[in-house]
Amino acid sequence: MVGKEDLKLLGLEVSPFVIRVRMALGIKGVSYEYVEEDLPFNKSDLLLASNPVHKKVPVLIHNGKPVCESLVIVQYVDELFAGPPILPADPYERATARFWAAFVDDKLVPAWIGILKAKTEDERAEKATETLAAIGLVEATLADGRAFFGGDSIGYLDIVLGSCLFWFEALRMMHGVEIIDSGRTPVLAAWAERFGESAESKGVVPGADEAVKYANKLAAAAAAAAAAATK
Amino acid sequence: MVGKEDLKLLGLEVSPFVIRVRMALGIKGVSYEYVEEDLPFNKSDLLLASNPVHKKVPVLIHNGKPVCESLVIVQYVDELFAGPPILPADPYERATARFWAAFVDDKLVPAWIGILKAKTEDERAEKATETLAAIGLVEATLADGRAFFGGDSIGYLDIVLGSCLFWFEALRMMHGVEIIDSGRTPVLAAWAERFGESAESKGVVPGADEAVKYANKLAAAAAAAAAAATK
C-alpha cells in the first residue's frame, strides 16, 4: 500500500474491460479520476501517449505511469492496494482463475463480439453457437455450490465474466441470442442475478440499453462510412 | 513451498510454451517427470483428461491436479516454489512484464507462426512484416542497458520470448526471414546471445534443426492428407 495516490483511469462506459478495472478499484476502496474517452472516434492525446501499443482503454495512470490491458491492471490493483483480495490466496485457485480469465478473453469474448459484428445471418448463427459452447464450459466450472467464482464474494473471474453480462442482455434484445438462461445454464443464471445485485457492480455496470445505443452508434458510423466510400 | 511433490509435465520438445515451463521449473530447482506427447497426431488419454478445454501442452500435473496454459503455469510455479523469483517483485514491473508477455502471445507468436503456415509467398511476406513490426516494439522496451528483461538475471519475459528464439532461427533457415538481427534489432540480438548462453536455457531449448525437422514433419503430414483427400 502506498501513500498519496494520483490515479487516473481512461475509460469508456460500455467497455467490459474498463468495468473490470472500475470494479477492482471499487473493491479496494480506492478513489480515482475517471476520464471518458470518445471511442473509437476521437482518441485523446493522453490515450495515444499512454497506450501507444494498443491505443485502447482501459489505461490506469498511476503517479504518471500507465498500466494497460484489463487483466494486467486488475492484478496490479490487487497487488498494490490493501483491502479485500481479488485473486484467490491459494496458488492452485489463482491458477484456475487465471486459466478461466484467459479462456473468457481468448474464446468467449471474441465469439460474442462476433455476434455483434457478423455481416450475415449465417455468420451470426455460427458465432452464437461458438458463444454458447464457450459459456457451457464456464457453467460447468461453477457447478459446485459456490455463490461466486471467488467463493462467498466477488473475485477475479467474477469481475472478468460479470463485466460482459450487460452486453449479453443487449445481444438478447438486438439478436434474440440467449447466452445465459435459466434452462441451459441455470448455475450461471443464478450467479448473474447475484452479480447484478452486488454492491460491487452497482454504479459501475450500465444498463443493457446503453450497450444497444453504443452498438447502434457504431453501426450507423460504419454505414455512413460505407455510403461515403461508394459515392 | 510444499513438502514432497508429485510433478508431471506433459510436453513437446519443440513447443516454446512447454520450454517456458521447463525453464521455470529449472530456475526453481524443482525436479519433475517429463512426458513427451506425440503431437498433434496422438494425444494421450492423460492429456485429453487433463486439459479437456484446449487439449494442448504444456500441462503441469501437480499432486494429481492439472494446471494448463504456459503463462498460467509459469506464474503458478513462481508462486508455489521457493528459489529465485521469476516475476519481478515490484508491482509496476510485474504489470509491465505481464503486459509484454500478453503482447508476445497475442501479437508476436501468431505473426511468426503465420510465416510457417502461410500458403502463398504474399501471405508469408505479410506475416513477416507483422512479425518485424511486433519485434520492433519489444526491442524498444529493452533499450535501457539491462542484460535481461528481468534485470541481471532471466525472468518472466525472458522466458516467454526466449522460448521462441530457436524457432526464429528455424524461420531464417527455412524462409530467410531475419526476425532478430544485429542491424535492425541490436539490443535483442545481444540479449538473444546472452539468453542462448544462459544456464537456464541449456538442456531445455533444442537446436533450430529440431524445429525445422518438426515443421517438415507437419508439412509432410498435411501434404499426405491433402493427397488422400483428392484421391
Coordinates of C-alpha atoms in Angstrom, one line a residue:
Chain A
M1 CA 0.0 0.0 0.0
V2 CA 1.4 3.4 -1.0
G3 CA 0.7 6.8 0.4
K4 CA -1.0 9.6 -1.5
E5 CA -2.1 8.3 -4.9
D6 CA -2.6 10.0 -8.2
L7 CA -4.8 7.6 -10.1
K8 CA -6.5 8.4 -13.4
L9 CA -8.5 5.9 -15.4
L10 CA -9.0 6.4 -19.1
G11 CA -12.2 4.5 -20.0
L12 CA -15.4 4.0 -21.9
E13 CA -18.6 3.4 -20.0
V14 CA -19.8 0.5 -22.1
S15 CA -16.4 -1.3 -22.2
P16 CA -16.4 -4.5 -20.2
F17 CA -12.7 -4.2 -19.9
V18 CA -13.0 -0.8 -18.3
I19 CA -15.7 -2.0 -16.0
R20 CA -13.3 -4.7 -14.7
V21 CA -10.9 -2.1 -13.6
R22 CA -13.6 0.1 -12.0
M23 CA -14.9 -2.9 -10.0
A24 CA -11.3 -3.7 -8.9
L25 CA -10.7 -0.2 -7.7
G26 CA -14.1 -0.2 -6.0
I27 CA -13.4 -3.4 -4.2
K28 CA -10.2 -1.9 -2.9
G29 CA -12.0 1.3 -1.9
V30 CA -9.6 3.5 -3.9
S31 CA -10.7 6.8 -5.3
Y32 CA -9.6 7.9 -8.8
E33 CA -10.2 10.4 -11.5
Y34 CA -12.3 8.8 -14.3
V35 CA -11.9 10.2 -17.9
E36 CA -14.4 9.1 -20.5
E37 CA -12.9 8.7 -24.0
D38 CA -14.9 9.2 -27.2
L39 CA -14.1 5.8 -28.8
P40 CA -13.4 4.7 -31.4
F41 CA -13.8 8.1 -33.0
N42 CA -11.6 10.5 -31.1
K43 CA -8.7 9.0 -29.2
S44 CA -7.2 11.6 -26.8
D45 CA -3.5 12.5 -27.0
L46 CA -3.2 11.2 -23.4
L47 CA -4.6 7.8 -24.5
L48 CA -2.3 7.6 -27.5
A49 CA 0.7 8.6 -25.4
S50 CA -0.2 6.2 -22.6
N51 CA -1.0 3.1 -24.6
P52 CA 0.9 3.5 -27.9
V53 CA 1.0 -0.2 -28.5
H54 CA -2.7 -0.9 -28.5
K55 CA -4.3 2.6 -28.3
K56 CA -7.2 1.1 -26.3
V57 CA -8.9 1.6 -22.9
P58 CA -8.7 0.9 -20.1
V59 CA -5.4 2.7 -19.2
L60 CA -4.8 3.2 -15.5
I61 CA -2.3 6.1 -15.0
H62 CA -0.7 5.7 -11.5
N63 CA 1.5 8.6 -10.4
G64 CA 2.1 9.4 -14.1
K65 CA 2.9 5.8 -15.1
P66 CA 0.4 4.0 -17.4
V67 CA -0.7 0.4 -16.9
C68 CA -2.6 -1.2 -19.9
E69 CA -4.7 -4.3 -20.5
S70 CA -7.6 -5.0 -18.2
L71 CA -6.3 -8.3 -16.8
V72 CA -2.9 -6.8 -16.1
I73 CA -4.5 -3.7 -14.4
V74 CA -6.8 -5.8 -12.2
Q75 CA -3.8 -7.9 -11.0
Y76 CA -1.8 -4.7 -10.5
V77 CA -4.6 -3.1 -8.4
D78 CA -4.9 -6.3 -6.4
E79 CA -1.2 -6.5 -5.7
L80 CA -0.7 -2.8 -4.9
F81 CA -3.6 -1.9 -2.6
A82 CA -4.8 -3.3 0.7
G83 CA -8.5 -4.2 1.1
P84 CA -10.4 -7.3 0.1
P85 CA -8.3 -9.7 -2.1
I86 CA -9.4 -10.0 -5.7
L87 CA -7.4 -13.1 -6.8
P88 CA -7.7 -16.2 -4.5
A89 CA -4.9 -16.6 -2.0
D90 CA -4.3 -20.3 -2.8
P91 CA -1.8 -20.8 -5.8
Y92 CA -3.9 -23.5 -7.4
E93 CA -7.1 -21.5 -7.2
R94 CA -5.2 -18.5 -8.5
A95 CA -4.0 -20.6 -11.5
T96 CA -7.6 -21.8 -12.1
A97 CA -8.9 -18.2 -12.0
R98 CA -6.2 -17.1 -14.4
F99 CA -6.9 -20.0 -16.7
W100 CA -10.6 -19.2 -17.0
A101 CA -10.0 -15.5 -17.3
A102 CA -7.7 -16.2 -20.3
F103 CA -10.5 -18.5 -21.6
V104 CA -13.1 -15.8 -21.4
D105 CA -10.8 -13.3 -23.2
D106 CA -9.5 -15.7 -25.8
K107 CA -12.6 -17.7 -26.6
L108 CA -15.8 -16.3 -25.2
V109 CA -15.3 -12.5 -25.8
P110 CA -14.3 -12.9 -29.5
A111 CA -17.3 -15.2 -30.0
W112 CA -19.9 -12.8 -28.5
I113 CA -18.3 -9.8 -30.2
G114 CA -18.5 -11.8 -33.4
I115 CA -22.3 -12.0 -33.0
L116 CA -22.4 -8.1 -33.0
K117 CA -20.0 -7.8 -35.9
A118 CA -21.5 -10.5 -38.1
K119 CA -22.2 -9.4 -41.6
T120 CA -24.6 -12.3 -42.5
E121 CA -27.2 -14.3 -40.5
D122 CA -25.2 -17.5 -41.1
E123 CA -22.1 -15.8 -39.6
R124 CA -24.2 -14.6 -36.7
A125 CA -25.6 -18.1 -36.1
E126 CA -22.1 -19.5 -36.2
K127 CA -20.8 -17.0 -33.7
A128 CA -23.8 -17.7 -31.4
T129 CA -23.0 -21.4 -31.5
E130 CA -19.4 -20.7 -30.5
T131 CA -20.5 -18.4 -27.7
L132 CA -22.9 -21.0 -26.3
A133 CA -20.3 -23.7 -26.4
A134 CA -17.8 -21.5 -24.6
I135 CA -20.3 -20.4 -21.9
G136 CA -21.3 -24.0 -21.4
L137 CA -17.7 -24.8 -20.3
V138 CA -17.8 -21.9 -17.9
E139 CA -21.1 -23.1 -16.5
A140 CA -19.6 -26.5 -15.6
T141 CA -16.8 -24.8 -13.6
L142 CA -19.2 -23.1 -11.2
A143 CA -21.4 -26.1 -10.6
D144 CA -20.2 -26.8 -7.1
G145 CA -22.4 -24.7 -4.9
R146 CA -20.2 -21.6 -4.6
A147 CA -22.1 -18.2 -4.7
F148 CA -19.3 -16.7 -6.8
F149 CA -16.2 -17.9 -8.7
G150 CA -14.3 -16.2 -5.9
G151 CA -16.2 -18.1 -3.2
D152 CA -18.6 -16.2 -0.9
S153 CA -17.7 -12.8 -2.5
I154 CA -16.9 -11.4 -5.9
G155 CA -13.3 -12.2 -7.1
Y156 CA -11.2 -12.1 -10.3
L157 CA -13.2 -14.3 -12.6
D158 CA -16.5 -12.8 -11.4
I159 CA -15.2 -9.4 -12.5
V160 CA -13.8 -10.8 -15.8
L161 CA -17.1 -12.5 -16.8
G162 CA -19.6 -10.3 -15.0
S163 CA -18.4 -7.2 -16.9
C164 CA -19.8 -8.8 -20.0
L165 CA -23.3 -9.6 -18.7
F166 CA -25.0 -6.3 -19.8
W167 CA -23.7 -7.0 -23.3
F168 CA -25.2 -10.5 -23.2
E169 CA -28.6 -8.8 -22.4
A170 CA -28.0 -6.4 -25.2
L171 CA -27.4 -9.3 -27.6
R172 CA -30.7 -10.9 -26.4
M173 CA -32.5 -7.6 -27.1
M174 CA -30.8 -7.0 -30.5
H175 CA -30.5 -10.5 -31.9
G176 CA -32.5 -12.8 -29.7
V177 CA -29.4 -14.8 -28.6
E178 CA -29.8 -16.1 -25.0
I179 CA -26.2 -16.6 -23.9
I180 CA -27.1 -17.3 -20.2
D181 CA -30.6 -18.6 -19.5
S182 CA -32.1 -20.5 -16.6
G183 CA -32.8 -23.6 -18.7
R184 CA -29.5 -24.3 -20.3
T185 CA -27.1 -22.5 -17.9
P186 CA -29.0 -22.5 -14.6
V187 CA -25.9 -22.1 -12.4
L188 CA -24.7 -19.1 -14.3
A189 CA -28.2 -17.6 -14.5
A190 CA -28.4 -17.6 -10.7
W191 CA -24.8 -16.3 -10.5
A192 CA -25.6 -13.5 -12.9
E193 CA -28.6 -12.4 -10.7
R194 CA -26.3 -12.3 -7.6
F195 CA -23.7 -10.4 -9.6
G196 CA -26.2 -7.8 -10.8
E197 CA -27.5 -7.3 -7.2
S198 CA -24.0 -7.0 -5.7
A199 CA -22.7 -3.7 -4.3
E200 CA -19.5 -4.2 -6.4
S201 CA -21.4 -3.9 -9.7
K202 CA -23.8 -1.1 -8.8
G203 CA -23.0 2.2 -10.3
V204 CA -20.3 0.8 -12.5
V205 CA -22.2 -1.6 -14.8
P206 CA -24.5 0.3 -17.1
G207 CA -27.9 -1.0 -18.4
A208 CA -28.2 -3.1 -21.5
D209 CA -29.9 -0.2 -23.3
E210 CA -26.6 1.7 -23.1
A211 CA -24.8 -1.2 -24.9
V212 CA -27.6 -1.2 -27.5
K213 CA -27.2 2.5 -28.0
Y214 CA -23.5 2.2 -28.4
A215 CA -23.8 -0.7 -30.9
N216 CA -26.3 1.3 -32.9
K217 CA -24.0 4.3 -32.9
L218 CA -21.1 2.1 -34.3
A219 CA -23.4 0.6 -36.9
A220 CA -24.6 4.0 -38.1
A221 CA -21.0 5.2 -38.3
A222 CA -20.0 2.2 -40.3
A223 CA -23.0 2.6 -42.7
A224 CA -22.1 6.3 -43.2
A225 CA -18.5 5.4 -44.0
A226 CA -19.6 2.7 -46.4
A227 CA -22.1 5.2 -48.1
A228 CA -19.3 7.8 -48.4
A229 CA -16.9 5.2 -49.9
T230 CA -19.4 4.3 -52.7
K231 CA -20.2 7.9 -53.7
Chain B
M1 CA 6.8 -24.3 -0.6
V2 CA 5.2 -27.6 -0.1
G3 CA 6.7 -30.9 1.0
K4 CA 7.0 -34.0 -1.2
E5 CA 5.9 -33.1 -4.7
D6 CA 4.4 -35.2 -7.4
L7 CA 5.1 -33.2 -10.6
K8 CA 4.5 -34.4 -14.1
L9 CA 4.8 -32.3 -17.2
L10 CA 3.1 -33.2 -20.4
G11 CA 5.1 -31.6 -23.2
L12 CA 6.5 -31.5 -26.7
E13 CA 10.3 -30.8 -27.1
V14 CA 9.9 -28.2 -29.8
S15 CA 7.0 -26.3 -28.2
P16 CA 8.1 -22.8 -26.9
F17 CA 5.2 -23.0 -24.5
V18 CA 6.5 -26.1 -22.9
I19 CA 10.0 -24.7 -22.8
R20 CA 8.8 -21.8 -20.7
V21 CA 7.5 -24.2 -18.1
R22 CA 10.7 -26.3 -18.1
M23 CA 12.8 -23.2 -17.7
A24 CA 10.6 -22.0 -14.8
L25 CA 10.9 -25.4 -13.0
G26 CA 14.6 -25.3 -13.7
I27 CA 15.0 -21.8 -12.2
K28 CA 13.2 -23.1 -9.1
G29 CA 15.4 -26.2 -9.0
V30 CA 12.4 -28.5 -8.9
S31 CA 12.6 -32.0 -10.3
Y32 CA 9.7 -33.4 -12.3
E33 CA 8.7 -36.3 -14.5
Y34 CA 8.7 -35.2 -18.2
V35 CA 6.3 -37.0 -20.6
E36 CA 6.8 -36.3 -24.3
E37 CA 3.5 -36.2 -26.3
D38 CA 3.3 -37.2 -29.9
L39 CA 1.5 -34.0 -31.1
P40 CA -0.6 -33.2 -33.0
F41 CA -1.0 -36.8 -34.1
N42 CA -1.7 -38.9 -31.0
K43 CA -3.0 -37.1 -27.9
S44 CA -2.6 -39.3 -24.9
D45 CA -5.7 -40.0 -22.7
L46 CA -3.9 -38.3 -19.9
L47 CA -3.5 -35.1 -21.9
L48 CA -7.2 -35.2 -23.0
A49 CA -8.4 -35.8 -19.5
S50 CA -6.0 -33.1 -18.0
N51 CA -6.7 -30.3 -20.5
P52 CA -10.2 -31.0 -21.9
V53 CA -10.7 -27.4 -22.8
H54 CA -7.7 -26.8 -25.1
K55 CA -6.3 -30.4 -25.5
K56 CA -2.8 -28.8 -25.7
V57 CA 0.6 -28.9 -23.9
P58 CA 2.0 -27.9 -21.6
V59 CA 0.1 -29.4 -18.8
L60 CA 1.7 -29.5 -15.4
I61 CA 0.1 -32.1 -13.2
H62 CA 0.8 -31.3 -9.5
N63 CA -0.2 -33.9 -7.0
G64 CA -2.8 -35.1 -9.5
K65 CA -4.2 -31.7 -10.3
P66 CA -3.6 -30.2 -13.7
V67 CA -2.6 -26.7 -14.5
C68 CA -2.8 -25.6 -18.1
E69 CA -1.6 -22.6 -20.3
S70 CA 2.0 -21.7 -20.2
L71 CA 1.7 -18.2 -18.7
V72 CA -0.6 -19.5 -16.0
I73 CA 1.8 -22.4 -15.2
V74 CA 4.9 -20.2 -15.0
Q75 CA 3.1 -17.9 -12.5
Y76 CA 1.9 -20.9 -10.6
V77 CA 5.4 -22.3 -10.4
D78 CA 6.7 -18.9 -9.3
E79 CA 4.1 -18.5 -6.6
L80 CA 4.4 -22.1 -5.3
F81 CA 8.1 -22.8 -5.1
A82 CA 10.9 -21.0 -3.3
G83 CA 14.1 -20.2 -5.2
P84 CA 14.9 -17.3 -7.5
P85 CA 11.8 -15.2 -8.3
I86 CA 10.6 -15.3 -11.9
L87 CA 8.3 -12.3 -12.0
P88 CA 9.7 -9.0 -10.7
A89 CA 8.9 -8.1 -7.1
D90 CA 7.7 -4.6 -7.8
P91 CA 4.0 -4.4 -8.8
Y92 CA 4.6 -1.9 -11.6
E93 CA 7.4 -4.1 -13.1
R94 CA 5.2 -7.1 -12.7
A95 CA 2.5 -5.3 -14.6
T96 CA 4.9 -4.4 -17.3
A97 CA 6.2 -7.9 -17.6
R98 CA 2.7 -9.3 -17.8
F99 CA 1.7 -6.7 -20.4
W100 CA 4.6 -7.6 -22.7
A101 CA 4.1 -11.4 -22.1
A102 CA 0.5 -10.9 -23.3
F103 CA 1.8 -8.9 -26.3
V104 CA 4.2 -11.7 -27.3
D105 CA 1.4 -14.3 -27.1
D106 CA -1.3 -12.1 -28.7
K107 CA 0.7 -10.4 -31.5
L108 CA 4.1 -11.8 -32.0
V109 CA 3.5 -15.5 -31.7
P110 CA 0.5 -15.6 -34.1
A111 CA 2.6 -13.5 -36.6
W112 CA 5.6 -15.8 -36.7
I113 CA 3.5 -18.9 -36.7
G114 CA 1.7 -17.3 -39.6
I115 CA 5.1 -17.2 -41.5
L116 CA 5.2 -21.0 -41.1
K117 CA 1.7 -21.7 -42.0
A118 CA 1.4 -19.2 -45.0
K119 CA 0.0 -20.8 -48.1
T120 CA 1.4 -18.2 -50.5
E121 CA 4.5 -16.0 -50.7
D122 CA 2.4 -12.9 -50.4
E123 CA 0.8 -14.2 -47.2
R124 CA 4.3 -15.1 -45.9
A125 CA 5.6 -11.6 -46.7
E126 CA 2.6 -10.1 -44.9
K127 CA 3.2 -12.2 -41.8
A128 CA 6.9 -11.5 -41.8
T129 CA 6.1 -7.7 -41.9
E130 CA 3.8 -8.2 -38.9
T131 CA 6.4 -10.1 -37.0
L132 CA 9.1 -7.5 -37.6
A133 CA 6.7 -4.7 -36.5
A134 CA 5.9 -6.6 -33.3
I135 CA 9.6 -7.4 -32.5
G136 CA 10.5 -3.8 -33.1
L137 CA 8.2 -2.8 -30.3
V138 CA 9.8 -5.4 -28.0
E139 CA 13.3 -4.1 -28.9
A140 CA 12.4 -0.6 -27.7
T141 CA 11.4 -1.9 -24.3
L142 CA 14.8 -3.4 -23.6
A143 CA 16.8 -0.5 -24.8
D144 CA 17.9 0.8 -21.4
G145 CA 21.0 -1.2 -20.6
R146 CA 19.6 -4.2 -18.7
A147 CA 21.1 -7.6 -19.5
F148 CA 17.7 -9.3 -19.4
F149 CA 14.1 -8.1 -19.2
G150 CA 14.2 -9.4 -15.7
G151 CA 17.3 -7.2 -14.9
D152 CA 20.6 -9.0 -14.2
S153 CA 19.0 -12.5 -14.5
I154 CA 16.5 -14.3 -16.6
G155 CA 12.9 -13.5 -15.6
Y156 CA 9.3 -13.9 -16.8
L157 CA 9.5 -12.0 -20.1
D158 CA 12.9 -13.5 -20.9
I159 CA 11.4 -17.0 -20.6
V160 CA 8.3 -16.0 -22.6
L161 CA 10.2 -14.5 -25.6
G162 CA 13.4 -16.5 -25.3
S163 CA 11.5 -19.8 -25.7
C164 CA 10.7 -18.6 -29.3
L165 CA 14.3 -17.9 -30.4
F166 CA 15.1 -21.3 -31.8
W167 CA 12.0 -21.1 -34.0
F168 CA 13.2 -17.6 -35.2
E169 CA 16.4 -19.3 -36.3
A170 CA 14.4 -22.1 -38.0
L171 CA 12.4 -19.4 -39.9
R172 CA 15.7 -17.9 -41.0
M173 CA 16.9 -21.2 -42.3
M174 CA 13.6 -22.2 -43.9
H175 CA 12.3 -18.9 -45.3
G176 CA 15.2 -16.4 -45.0
V177 CA 13.3 -14.2 -42.5
E178 CA 15.6 -12.4 -40.0
I179 CA 13.3 -11.7 -37.0
I180 CA 16.2 -10.6 -34.8
D181 CA 19.3 -9.3 -36.4
S182 CA 22.2 -7.1 -35.2
G183 CA 21.4 -4.3 -37.7
R184 CA 17.7 -3.8 -37.1
T185 CA 17.3 -5.1 -33.5
P186 CA 20.8 -4.8 -32.0
V187 CA 19.6 -4.8 -28.4
L188 CA 17.5 -8.0 -28.8
A189 CA 20.4 -9.6 -30.8
A190 CA 22.8 -9.1 -27.9
W191 CA 20.1 -10.3 -25.5
A192 CA 19.4 -13.4 -27.6
E193 CA 23.1 -14.3 -27.4
R194 CA 23.1 -13.9 -23.6
F195 CA 19.9 -16.0 -23.4
G196 CA 21.3 -18.8 -25.5
E197 CA 24.5 -18.9 -23.3
S198 CA 22.5 -18.9 -20.1
A199 CA 22.4 -21.9 -17.8
E200 CA 18.6 -21.6 -17.7
S201 CA 18.2 -22.3 -21.4
K202 CA 20.9 -25.1 -21.7
G203 CA 19.4 -28.6 -22.0
V204 CA 15.9 -27.3 -22.4
V205 CA 16.0 -25.3 -25.6
P206 CA 16.6 -27.5 -28.6
G207 CA 18.5 -26.5 -31.7
A208 CA 16.9 -24.8 -34.7
D209 CA 17.3 -28.0 -36.7
E210 CA 14.8 -29.8 -34.4
A211 CA 12.3 -27.1 -35.2
V212 CA 12.9 -27.4 -38.9
K213 CA 12.5 -31.2 -38.7
Y214 CA 9.2 -30.8 -36.8
A215 CA 7.9 -28.2 -39.3
N216 CA 8.8 -30.5 -42.2
K217 CA 7.1 -33.4 -40.5
L218 CA 3.9 -31.3 -40.1
A219 CA 4.1 -30.2 -43.8
A220 CA 4.6 -33.8 -45.0
A221 CA 1.5 -34.9 -43.0
A222 CA -0.6 -32.1 -44.4
A223 CA 0.5 -32.9 -47.9
A224 CA -0.3 -36.6 -47.4
A225 CA -3.7 -35.7 -46.0
A226 CA -4.3 -33.4 -49.0
A227 CA -3.3 -36.1 -51.4
A228 CA -5.5 -38.6 -49.7
A229 CA -8.5 -36.2 -49.9
T230 CA -8.1 -35.7 -53.7
K231 CA -7.9 -39.4 -54.5

